[in-house]
Amino acid sequence: MSDIYIGDKVFCCNGCKLVYELLSAKDLCAYYALSQKPGISPQEAGISTKYEYLDDPQVILQLRDFSDGKISKVTFKTPSMHCSSCIWLLENLYKVNSGIISSQVNFLRKEVSITYQEGKVTLRAVVELLVSIGYEPEINLASLQQKIYSESNKDLYIKIGIAGFAFGNIMLFSLPDYLAVDGTLSSDFKKFFGYLNILLALPVFFYSSMDYLKSAMNGLKQKSINMDVPISLGIITLFMRSLYDILSSTGSGFMDSFAGLVFFLLIGKLFQKKTYESLSFERDYRSYFPVSVMRIHEVREKAVSIEDLAINDRIIIRNQELVPADAVLIKGKGMIDYSFVTGESEPVEKNSGDMLYAGGKQIGSAIELEIIKDVSQSYLTQLWNNETFSKSSESRMTSLANKISKYFTLIVIAIASLSAIYWLLTDIYLALNAFTAVLIVACPCALALSTPFTLGNTLRIFGRNNFYLKNASVVERLAKIDTIVFDKTGTLTQSWDTKIQFVSTAADGMKLTAQEKNQIKSLVRHSTHPLSQYIFMELEGSGDLSLQHFQEFPGEGITGTVDGDKIKIGSQNFIAHKVQPEALPFTRVHVSIANKYKGYFKIVNTYRKDLGKVIESLQKQYDLALLSGDNISEKKNLGKYFKYENKLHFNQTPFDKLNYIKHLKDSGKQVVMIGDGLNDAGALKQSDVGISISEDINAFSPASDGILDAKKFGRLPDFFAFSKKSVKVIIISFIISFLYNIIGLSIAAQGTLSPLIAAILMPISSVSVIIFTSGVTSGIARRMGLL
Amino acid sequence: MSAIFILITASLLVAIGFLIAFLWAVKSGQFEDKYTPSVRIFFDDKKTSSENVDDKESKEN
């Protein structure tokens, strides 16, 4: 990122640089003159046609949040915003274009909502303005099919607010009764406070606790006892018994314990609900595909939305654009980069008549294609028709707490019944008293809180280490895994860090001079080919020498005249230099300057820095396997790291990967899949935990249970170990809450549970479990260096 | 002692007032974005927008 600078000032992003430019070039007041000329920064090549589809009324209709014909509102996700200057710039868009009325940023979601005047500015112009100032909005097939999905916690906040309010006030009104020794409190007061407590408890029962009651009902309907069954049992008994006690003036009830219970439970729910709003865990191919493509219809080109593409349509795919559906190449020379689909890192050369698969990216000149399959039936997208994707992932495993609660509920009901039967011999009232008291005390508040607080805290600690999980239950699943499957390209190798070495074959063994390096750099900067990009980044020099006669021959190389010397870079045939063919596991790019062969760049993918360490430590506890879409040439290198070479599989299609995981699971394994591309999407979904690795966590990642920042790859063993420890913490806190229950039950079964004891026991057990779980998980994290 | 009945009722009403304020705050979306407003407050909004109006007016003249 450090390459964004003016003079000696370094900026964190283009937005900051732009703000600085605006403020320094003109003083603030003169800045508004800019509204006359919206194109601030140099327009990127190709931008003029790229957003043509935004003029399509159908597309506009799908993107807009709201419009009354005069004023429209639209919300975009702009992943590149990341500092306060970005907010400033995006919220001052109205100064740049007078057609924009206002814009508002939600930084955590990385969204900007723009209100603009229809007629004065078009949606396309708004988007092009955003692109020109460096905030390319994320518009893709998925954003059309579903509006930007924003789940809010509003309901939960309100429920907590009401429960907390009731809890505090009921506690206050109950205090006089607790403090009054041997009934000095007048019965008027008792009644008054009692009725106030009922009044306050009503919304808690009928609104705040509804989620638990409903969930318990659903559980019972499906003949399973989940965690919410004993909770609901406790809630209902507490409320009904208190209602009876107060109305019949036989006691002061347990309304404070009741409201407190619901309040603590809801707090736990909120704590567990930590989500990463700017990340998306549900992306599929639709998020990757563009919204529209150029279709040729009776000689004219027109942008059409991808959903409207039909078989036999002719389309044009330009440099860096995706092939949206399986098609046949008609015209032009294709260089298709399938890296995202297959994991194969080298672009493949295609000639007219060849078949192109959806998801490939064209590199080089524009090509003309004829569609032969629908978008949803194409090779890659078919993966999503697999049954794996229609299954809900949540039902795959019952959580530890749910498993325990089954036995817990049965035991509690047994104890309650036994004590009721025992007291039935002496007194019916006492029997009823004991029965309800057992249910009240045994309500697994502490039990229910230990899971959300432990997992919620673990989720946060992972998040702080740039490992983002979809939700808390993933932690539990992560703790149970025994098999780890890796993808190769982009997962074990790092795409950006490629080792480049210049090998000179000149007789005198001369290396390139600084001038020659600069000449090459000036040439390759004009090519978008990944290999050119690697070389550009590797070579030192300014790279801004003047270039003439630049020509790009897709699949062969590039040529041009820099500073008077003709330079050719590319394949062996292109340079027309004979060297002995060698079967080497790396790519070579040959160079000749002024018709003299200089040598070649040797380009090797490097593995992640900590790969050896990670594999070694994981190998001790887990079965490891590797699935690569790439060819077998790397097997030898990888064999150094992996203990079992027969677990390394190459030339795997996306379906092979999915089936491999399925096979593992069928044999009873708990599998975690770690991958990065769309080609891993099936395997990620099929596995128990799918983790996608990403160099930039806001960039695309396929649907998964977790997103790991590639820089933290080395901590993978720690993450696995930590999730195991978290589950141990849950088990220990279960034991603690059982101890509380034993104390409570021994009192309750005697039929002598007073509201005061309940009011003390309930908060103490809850708070101590909360403190224990969050404290211990944080402590472990600190010891492991995760905090 | 009966004053206490009135006082407690009054205090409860005041508390309910705060509860309603909280519910309104949640409903109006104040908890939707807990970060951006903290940055936005530093932007010199008023000044620039009034200048903007002046600017436009002077252009129209």
mmCIF file with all atom_site columns, N, CA and C in Angstrom, chain A residues 70-127:
data_model
loop_
_atom_site.group_PDB
_atom_site.id
_atom_site.type_symbol
_atom_site.label_atom_id
_atom_site.label_alt_id
_atom_site.label_comp_id
_atom_site.label_asym_id
_atom_site.label_entity_id
_atom_site.label_seq_id
_atom_site.pdbx_PDB_ins_code
_atom_site.Cartn_x
_atom_site.Cartn_y
_atom_site.Cartn_z
_atom_site.occupancy
_atom_site.B_iso_or_equiv
_atom_site.pdbx_formal_charge
_atom_site.auth_seq_id
_atom_site.auth_comp_id
_atom_site.auth_asym_id
_atom_site.auth_atom_id
_atom_site.pdbx_PDB_model_num
ATOM 1   N N  . LYS A 1 70  ? -38.646 11.335 -8.748  1.00 0.00 ? 70  LYS A N  1
ATOM 2   C CA . LYS A 1 70  ? -37.778 12.513 -8.746  1.00 0.00 ? 70  LYS A CA 1
ATOM 3   C C  . LYS A 1 70  ? -36.493 12.227 -7.971  1.00 0.00 ? 70  LYS A C  1
ATOM 4   N N  . ILE A 1 71  ? -36.686 11.580 -6.830  1.00 0.00 ? 71  ILE A N  1
ATOM 5   C CA . ILE A 1 71  ? -35.542 11.321 -5.963  1.00 0.00 ? 71  ILE A CA 1
ATOM 6   C C  . ILE A 1 71  ? -35.399 9.818  -5.766  1.00 0.00 ? 71  ILE A C  1
ATOM 7   N N  . SER A 1 72  ? -34.195 9.327  -5.919  1.00 0.00 ? 72  SER A N  1
ATOM 8   C CA . SER A 1 72  ? -33.970 7.900  -5.761  1.00 0.00 ? 72  SER A CA 1
ATOM 9   C C  . SER A 1 72  ? -32.885 7.666  -4.734  1.00 0.00 ? 72  SER A C  1
ATOM 10  N N  . LYS A 1 73  ? -32.954 6.493  -4.121  1.00 0.00 ? 73  LYS A N  1
ATOM 11  C CA . LYS A 1 73  ? -31.935 6.142  -3.136  1.00 0.00 ? 73  LYS A CA 1
ATOM 12  C C  . LYS A 1 73  ? -31.360 4.787  -3.505  1.00 0.00 ? 73  LYS A C  1
ATOM 13  N N  . VAL A 1 74  ? -30.054 4.681  -3.371  1.00 0.00 ? 74  VAL A N  1
ATOM 14  C CA . VAL A 1 74  ? -29.408 3.435  -3.719  1.00 0.00 ? 74  VAL A CA 1
ATOM 15  C C  . VAL A 1 74  ? -28.307 3.157  -2.702  1.00 0.00 ? 74  VAL A C  1
ATOM 16  N N  . THR A 1 75  ? -28.097 1.892  -2.375  1.00 0.00 ? 75  THR A N  1
ATOM 17  C CA . THR A 1 75  ? -27.064 1.527  -1.405  1.00 0.00 ? 75  THR A CA 1
ATOM 18  C C  . THR A 1 75  ? -26.057 0.599  -2.066  1.00 0.00 ? 75  THR A C  1
ATOM 19  N N  . PHE A 1 76  ? -24.799 0.939  -1.933  1.00 0.00 ? 76  PHE A N  1
ATOM 20  C CA . PHE A 1 76  ? -23.741 0.109  -2.513  1.00 0.00 ? 76  PHE A CA 1
ATOM 21  C C  . PHE A 1 76  ? -22.798 -0.373 -1.427  1.00 0.00 ? 76  PHE A C  1
ATOM 22  N N  . LYS A 1 77  ? -22.244 -1.526 -1.671  1.00 0.00 ? 77  LYS A N  1
ATOM 23  C CA . LYS A 1 77  ? -21.162 -1.994 -0.825  1.00 0.00 ? 77  LYS A CA 1
ATOM 24  C C  . LYS A 1 77  ? -19.861 -1.546 -1.484  1.00 0.00 ? 77  LYS A C  1
ATOM 25  N N  . THR A 1 78  ? -19.034 -0.829 -0.772  1.00 0.00 ? 78  THR A N  1
ATOM 26  C CA . THR A 1 78  ? -17.760 -0.387 -1.340  1.00 0.00 ? 78  THR A CA 1
ATOM 27  C C  . THR A 1 78  ? -16.640 -0.883 -0.445  1.00 0.00 ? 78  THR A C  1
ATOM 28  N N  . PRO A 1 79  ? -16.100 -2.048 -0.785  1.00 0.00 ? 79  PRO A N  1
ATOM 29  C CA . PRO A 1 79  ? -15.120 -2.689 0.090   1.00 0.00 ? 79  PRO A CA 1
ATOM 30  C C  . PRO A 1 79  ? -13.850 -1.862 0.289   1.00 0.00 ? 79  PRO A C  1
ATOM 31  N N  . SER A 1 80  ? -13.563 -0.937 -0.626  1.00 0.00 ? 80  SER A N  1
ATOM 32  C CA . SER A 1 80  ? -12.273 -0.254 -0.503  1.00 0.00 ? 80  SER A CA 1
ATOM 33  C C  . SER A 1 80  ? -12.286 0.858  0.536   1.00 0.00 ? 80  SER A C  1
ATOM 34  N N  . MET A 1 81  ? -13.430 1.189  1.117   1.00 0.00 ? 81  MET A N  1
ATOM 35  C CA . MET A 1 81  ? -13.399 2.237  2.139   1.00 0.00 ? 81  MET A CA 1
ATOM 36  C C  . MET A 1 81  ? -12.782 1.689  3.419   1.00 0.00 ? 81  MET A C  1
ATOM 37  N N  . HIS A 1 82  ? -11.848 2.449  3.981   1.00 0.00 ? 82  HIS A N  1
ATOM 38  C CA . HIS A 1 82  ? -11.287 1.895  5.205   1.00 0.00 ? 82  HIS A CA 1
ATOM 39  C C  . HIS A 1 82  ? -10.693 2.907  6.166   1.00 0.00 ? 82  HIS A C  1
ATOM 40  N N  . CYS A 1 83  ? -10.985 4.198  5.999   1.00 0.00 ? 83  CYS A N  1
ATOM 41  C CA . CYS A 1 83  ? -10.507 5.130  7.011   1.00 0.00 ? 83  CYS A CA 1
ATOM 42  C C  . CYS A 1 83  ? -11.446 6.315  7.072   1.00 0.00 ? 83  CYS A C  1
ATOM 43  N N  . SER A 1 84  ? -11.170 7.231  8.004   1.00 0.00 ? 84  SER A N  1
ATOM 44  C CA . SER A 1 84  ? -12.117 8.319  8.207   1.00 0.00 ? 84  SER A CA 1
ATOM 45  C C  . SER A 1 84  ? -12.158 9.263  7.006   1.00 0.00 ? 84  SER A C  1
ATOM 46  N N  . SER A 1 85  ? -11.051 9.369  6.270   1.00 0.00 ? 85  SER A N  1
ATOM 47  C CA . SER A 1 85  ? -11.064 10.211 5.081   1.00 0.00 ? 85  SER A CA 1
ATOM 48  C C  . SER A 1 85  ? -12.036 9.658  4.046   1.00 0.00 ? 85  SER A C  1
ATOM 49  N N  . CYS A 1 86  ? -12.108 8.323  4.007   1.00 0.00 ? 86  CYS A N  1
ATOM 50  C CA . CYS A 1 86  ? -13.041 7.698  3.071   1.00 0.00 ? 86  CYS A CA 1
ATOM 51  C C  . CYS A 1 86  ? -14.460 8.144  3.405   1.00 0.00 ? 86  CYS A C  1
ATOM 52  N N  . ILE A 1 87  ? -14.789 8.170  4.699   1.00 0.00 ? 87  ILE A N  1
ATOM 53  C CA . ILE A 1 87  ? -16.133 8.586  5.105   1.00 0.00 ? 87  ILE A CA 1
ATOM 54  C C  . ILE A 1 87  ? -16.357 10.027 4.679   1.00 0.00 ? 87  ILE A C  1
ATOM 55  N N  . TRP A 1 88  ? -15.343 10.863 4.930   1.00 0.00 ? 88  TRP A N  1
ATOM 56  C CA . TRP A 1 88  ? -15.484 12.282 4.588   1.00 0.00 ? 88  TRP A CA 1
ATOM 57  C C  . TRP A 1 88  ? -15.762 12.444 3.100   1.00 0.00 ? 88  TRP A C  1
ATOM 58  N N  . LEU A 1 89  ? -14.947 11.785 2.314   1.00 0.00 ? 89  LEU A N  1
ATOM 59  C CA . LEU A 1 89  ? -15.076 11.939 0.870   1.00 0.00 ? 89  LEU A CA 1
ATOM 60  C C  . LEU A 1 89  ? -16.429 11.431 0.387   1.00 0.00 ? 89  LEU A C  1
ATOM 61  N N  . LEU A 1 90  ? -16.824 10.270 0.878   1.00 0.00 ? 90  LEU A N  1
ATOM 62  C CA . LEU A 1 90  ? -18.069 9.668  0.398   1.00 0.00 ? 90  LEU A CA 1
ATOM 63  C C  . LEU A 1 90  ? -19.291 10.441 0.881   1.00 0.00 ? 90  LEU A C  1
ATOM 64  N N  . GLU A 1 91  ? -19.170 11.109 2.020   1.00 0.00 ? 91  GLU A N  1
ATOM 65  C CA . GLU A 1 91  ? -20.323 11.858 2.503   1.00 0.00 ? 91  GLU A CA 1
ATOM 66  C C  . GLU A 1 91  ? -20.368 13.257 1.909   1.00 0.00 ? 91  GLU A C  1
ATOM 67  N N  . ASN A 1 92  ? -19.336 13.633 1.165   1.00 0.00 ? 92  ASN A N  1
ATOM 68  C CA . ASN A 1 92  ? -19.339 14.948 0.527   1.00 0.00 ? 92  ASN A CA 1
ATOM 69  C C  . ASN A 1 92  ? -19.492 14.841 -0.985  1.00 0.00 ? 92  ASN A C  1
ATOM 70  N N  . LEU A 1 93  ? -20.056 13.732 -1.421  1.00 0.00 ? 93  LEU A N  1
ATOM 71  C CA . LEU A 1 93  ? -20.235 13.533 -2.862  1.00 0.00 ? 93  LEU A CA 1
ATOM 72  C C  . LEU A 1 93  ? -21.100 14.625 -3.475  1.00 0.00 ? 93  LEU A C  1
ATOM 73  N N  . TYR A 1 94  ? -22.014 15.174 -2.682  1.00 0.00 ? 94  TYR A N  1
ATOM 74  C CA . TYR A 1 94  ? -22.934 16.167 -3.231  1.00 0.00 ? 94  TYR A CA 1
ATOM 75  C C  . TYR A 1 94  ? -22.193 17.413 -3.698  1.00 0.00 ? 94  TYR A C  1
ATOM 76  N N  . LYS A 1 95  ? -20.993 17.605 -3.194  1.00 0.00 ? 95  LYS A N  1
ATOM 77  C CA . LYS A 1 95  ? -20.218 18.764 -3.622  1.00 0.00 ? 95  LYS A CA 1
ATOM 78  C C  . LYS A 1 95  ? -19.564 18.524 -4.971  1.00 0.00 ? 95  LYS A C  1
ATOM 79  N N  . VAL A 1 96  ? -19.378 17.251 -5.291  1.00 0.00 ? 96  VAL A N  1
ATOM 80  C CA . VAL A 1 96  ? -18.724 16.929 -6.543  1.00 0.00 ? 96  VAL A CA 1
ATOM 81  C C  . VAL A 1 96  ? -19.749 16.886 -7.676  1.00 0.00 ? 96  VAL A C  1
ATOM 82  N N  . ASN A 1 97  ? -20.905 16.342 -7.378  1.00 0.00 ? 97  ASN A N  1
ATOM 83  C CA . ASN A 1 97  ? -21.944 16.268 -8.408  1.00 0.00 ? 97  ASN A CA 1
ATOM 84  C C  . ASN A 1 97  ? -23.242 16.821 -7.813  1.00 0.00 ? 97  ASN A C  1
ATOM 85  N N  . SER A 1 98  ? -23.764 17.878 -8.411  1.00 0.00 ? 98  SER A N  1
ATOM 86  C CA . SER A 1 98  ? -24.908 18.563 -7.810  1.00 0.00 ? 98  SER A CA 1
ATOM 87  C C  . SER A 1 98  ? -26.176 17.715 -7.895  1.00 0.00 ? 98  SER A C  1
ATOM 88  N N  . GLY A 1 99  ? -26.151 16.657 -8.702  1.00 0.00 ? 99  GLY A N  1
ATOM 89  C CA . GLY A 1 99  ? -27.315 15.795 -8.799  1.00 0.00 ? 99  GLY A CA 1
ATOM 90  C C  . GLY A 1 99  ? -27.466 14.906 -7.581  1.00 0.00 ? 99  GLY A C  1
ATOM 91  N N  . ILE A 1 100 ? -26.379 14.774 -6.808  1.00 0.00 ? 100 ILE A N  1
ATOM 92  C CA . ILE A 1 100 ? -26.428 13.945 -5.614  1.00 0.00 ? 100 ILE A CA 1
ATOM 93  C C  . ILE A 1 100 ? -26.875 14.803 -4.448  1.00 0.00 ? 100 ILE A C  1
ATOM 94  N N  . ILE A 1 101 ? -27.934 14.378 -3.779  1.00 0.00 ? 101 ILE A N  1
ATOM 95  C CA . ILE A 1 101 ? -28.477 15.183 -2.702  1.00 0.00 ? 101 ILE A CA 1
ATOM 96  C C  . ILE A 1 101 ? -27.709 14.927 -1.416  1.00 0.00 ? 101 ILE A C  1
ATOM 97  N N  . SER A 1 102 ? -27.558 13.664 -1.094  1.00 0.00 ? 102 SER A N  1
ATOM 98  C CA . SER A 1 102 ? -26.790 13.362 0.111   1.00 0.00 ? 102 SER A CA 1
ATOM 99  C C  . SER A 1 102 ? -26.267 11.938 0.021   1.00 0.00 ? 102 SER A C  1
ATOM 100 N N  . SER A 1 103 ? -25.290 11.651 0.828   1.00 0.00 ? 103 SER A N  1
ATOM 101 C CA . SER A 1 103 ? -24.798 10.282 0.891   1.00 0.00 ? 103 SER A CA 1
ATOM 102 C C  . SER A 1 103 ? -24.418 9.990  2.328   1.00 0.00 ? 103 SER A C  1
ATOM 103 N N  . GLN A 1 104 ? -24.694 8.774  2.752   1.00 0.00 ? 104 GLN A N  1
ATOM 104 C CA . GLN A 1 104 ? -24.404 8.411  4.129   1.00 0.00 ? 104 GLN A CA 1
ATOM 105 C C  . GLN A 1 104 ? -23.661 7.092  4.175   1.00 0.00 ? 104 GLN A C  1
ATOM 106 N N  . VAL A 1 105 ? -22.648 7.066  5.016   1.00 0.00 ? 105 VAL A N  1
ATOM 107 C CA . VAL A 1 105 ? -21.789 5.889  5.083   1.00 0.00 ? 105 VAL A CA 1
ATOM 108 C C  . VAL A 1 105 ? -22.124 5.079  6.323   1.00 0.00 ? 105 VAL A C  1
ATOM 109 N N  . ASN A 1 106 ? -22.202 3.764  6.161   1.00 0.00 ? 106 ASN A N  1
ATOM 110 C CA . ASN A 1 106 ? -22.165 2.873  7.312   1.00 0.00 ? 106 ASN A CA 1
ATOM 111 C C  . ASN A 1 106 ? -20.820 2.175  7.246   1.00 0.00 ? 106 ASN A C  1
ATOM 112 N N  . PHE A 1 107 ? -19.903 2.626  8.069   1.00 0.00 ? 107 PHE A N  1
ATOM 113 C CA . PHE A 1 107 ? -18.517 2.189  7.921   1.00 0.00 ? 107 PHE A CA 1
ATOM 114 C C  . PHE A 1 107 ? -18.343 0.713  8.247   1.00 0.00 ? 107 PHE A C  1
ATOM 115 N N  . LEU A 1 108 ? -19.026 0.244  9.294   1.00 0.00 ? 108 LEU A N  1
ATOM 116 C CA . LEU A 1 108 ? -18.829 -1.139 9.702   1.00 0.00 ? 108 LEU A CA 1
ATOM 117 C C  . LEU A 1 108 ? -19.316 -2.102 8.631   1.00 0.00 ? 108 LEU A C  1
ATOM 118 N N  . ARG A 1 109 ? -20.363 -1.701 7.922   1.00 0.00 ? 109 ARG A N  1
ATOM 119 C CA . ARG A 1 109 ? -20.865 -2.563 6.851   1.00 0.00 ? 109 ARG A CA 1
ATOM 120 C C  . ARG A 1 109 ? -20.206 -2.232 5.531   1.00 0.00 ? 109 ARG A C  1
ATOM 121 N N  . LYS A 1 110 ? -19.408 -1.188 5.516   1.00 0.00 ? 110 LYS A N  1
ATOM 122 C CA . LYS A 1 110 ? -18.763 -0.711 4.293   1.00 0.00 ? 110 LYS A CA 1
ATOM 123 C C  . LYS A 1 110 ? -19.802 -0.426 3.216   1.00 0.00 ? 110 LYS A C  1
ATOM 124 N N  . GLU A 1 111 ? -20.834 0.271  3.640   1.00 0.00 ? 111 GLU A N  1
ATOM 125 C CA . GLU A 1 111 ? -21.895 0.601  2.701   1.00 0.00 ? 111 GLU A CA 1
ATOM 126 C C  . GLU A 1 111 ? -22.029 2.109  2.585   1.00 0.00 ? 111 GLU A C  1
ATOM 127 N N  . VAL A 1 112 ? -22.415 2.550  1.417   1.00 0.00 ? 112 VAL A N  1
ATOM 128 C CA . VAL A 1 112 ? -22.741 3.962  1.266   1.00 0.00 ? 112 VAL A CA 1
ATOM 129 C C  . VAL A 1 112 ? -24.122 4.048  0.621   1.00 0.00 ? 112 VAL A C  1
ATOM 130 N N  . SER A 1 113 ? -24.996 4.856  1.245   1.00 0.00 ? 113 SER A N  1
ATOM 131 C CA . SER A 1 113 ? -26.338 5.073  0.690   1.00 0.00 ? 113 SER A CA 1
ATOM 132 C C  . SER A 1 113 ? -26.353 6.441  0.044   1.00 0.00 ? 113 SER A C  1
ATOM 133 N N  . ILE A 1 114 ? -26.731 6.480  -1.212  1.00 0.00 ? 114 ILE A N  1
ATOM 134 C CA . ILE A 1 114 ? -26.699 7.737  -1.950  1.00 0.00 ? 114 ILE A CA 1
ATOM 135 C C  . ILE A 1 114 ? -28.109 8.113  -2.376  1.00 0.00 ? 114 ILE A C  1
ATOM 136 N N  . THR A 1 115 ? -28.494 9.334  -2.073  1.00 0.00 ? 115 THR A N  1
ATOM 137 C CA . THR A 1 115 ? -29.774 9.855  -2.537  1.00 0.00 ? 115 THR A CA 1
ATOM 138 C C  . THR A 1 115 ? -29.481 10.834 -3.662  1.00 0.00 ? 115 THR A C  1
ATOM 139 N N  . TYR A 1 116 ? -30.114 10.628 -4.804  1.00 0.00 ? 116 TYR A N  1
ATOM 140 C CA . TYR A 1 116 ? -29.819 11.499 -5.935  1.00 0.00 ? 116 TYR A CA 1
ATOM 141 C C  . TYR A 1 116 ? -31.085 11.887 -6.671  1.00 0.00 ? 116 TYR A C  1
ATOM 142 N N  . GLN A 1 117 ? -30.973 12.951 -7.457  1.00 0.00 ? 117 GLN A N  1
ATOM 143 C CA . GLN A 1 117 ? -32.127 13.453 -8.197  1.00 0.00 ? 117 GLN A CA 1
ATOM 144 C C  . GLN A 1 117 ? -32.176 12.811 -9.570  1.00 0.00 ? 117 GLN A C  1
ATOM 145 N N  . GLU A 1 118 ? -33.268 12.133 -9.854  1.00 0.00 ? 118 GLU A N  1
ATOM 146 C CA . GLU A 1 118 ? -33.462 11.572 -11.180 1.00 0.00 ? 118 GLU A CA 1
ATOM 147 C C  . GLU A 1 118 ? -33.515 12.728 -12.181 1.00 0.00 ? 118 GLU A C  1
ATOM 148 N N  . GLY A 1 119 ? -32.949 12.523 -13.327 1.00 0.00 ? 119 GLY A N  1
ATOM 149 C CA . GLY A 1 119 ? -32.983 13.585 -14.329 1.00 0.00 ? 119 GLY A CA 1
ATOM 150 C C  . GLY A 1 119 ? -31.726 14.416 -14.298 1.00 0.00 ? 119 GLY A C  1
ATOM 151 N N  . LYS A 1 120 ? -31.232 14.695 -13.090 1.00 0.00 ? 120 LYS A N  1
ATOM 152 C CA . LYS A 1 120 ? -29.999 15.464 -13.005 1.00 0.00 ? 120 LYS A CA 1
ATOM 153 C C  . LYS A 1 120 ? -28.777 14.571 -13.123 1.00 0.00 ? 120 LYS A C  1
ATOM 154 N N  . VAL A 1 121 ? -28.924 13.368 -12.600 1.00 0.00 ? 121 VAL A N  1
ATOM 155 C CA . VAL A 1 121 ? -27.802 12.438 -12.658 1.00 0.00 ? 121 VAL A CA 1
ATOM 156 C C  . VAL A 1 121 ? -28.363 11.020 -12.780 1.00 0.00 ? 121 VAL A C  1
ATOM 157 N N  . THR A 1 122 ? -27.669 10.174 -13.517 1.00 0.00 ? 122 THR A N  1
ATOM 158 C CA . THR A 1 122 ? -28.145 8.808  -13.673 1.00 0.00 ? 122 THR A CA 1
ATOM 159 C C  . THR A 1 122 ? -27.419 7.895  -12.705 1.00 0.00 ? 122 THR A C  1
ATOM 160 N N  . LEU A 1 123 ? -27.994 6.734  -12.508 1.00 0.00 ? 123 LEU A N  1
ATOM 161 C CA . LEU A 1 123 ? -27.358 5.747  -11.632 1.00 0.00 ? 123 LEU A CA 1
ATOM 162 C C  . LEU A 1 123 ? -25.957 5.419  -12.154 1.00 0.00 ? 123 LEU A C  1
ATOM 163 N N  . ARG A 1 124 ? -25.868 5.327  -13.468 1.00 0.00 ? 124 ARG A N  1
ATOM 164 C CA . ARG A 1 124 ? -24.574 5.003  -14.059 1.00 0.00 ? 124 ARG A CA 1
ATOM 165 C C  . ARG A 1 124 ? -23.543 6.076  -13.735 1.00 0.00 ? 124 ARG A C  1
ATOM 166 N N  . ALA A 1 125 ? -23.976 7.356  -13.815 1.00 0.00 ? 125 ALA A N  1
ATOM 167 C CA . ALA A 1 125 ? -23.045 8.435  -13.519 1.00 0.00 ? 125 ALA A CA 1
ATOM 168 C C  . ALA A 1 125 ? -22.603 8.393  -12.060 1.00 0.00 ? 125 ALA A C  1
ATOM 169 N N  . VAL A 1 126 ? -23.537 8.023  -11.169 1.00 0.00 ? 126 VAL A N  1
ATOM 170 C CA . VAL A 1 126 ? -23.189 7.927  -9.752  1.00 0.00 ? 126 VAL A CA 1
ATOM 171 C C  . VAL A 1 126 ? -22.125 6.849  -9.556  1.00 0.00 ? 126 VAL A C  1
ATOM 172 N N  . VAL A 1 127 ? -22.361 5.689  -10.175 1.00 0.00 ? 127 VAL A N  1
ATOM 173 C CA . VAL A 1 127 ? -21.413 4.581  -10.034 1.00 0.00 ? 127 VAL A CA 1
ATOM 174 C C  . VAL A 1 127 ? -20.065 4.969  -10.640 1.00 0.00 ? 127 VAL A C  1
#
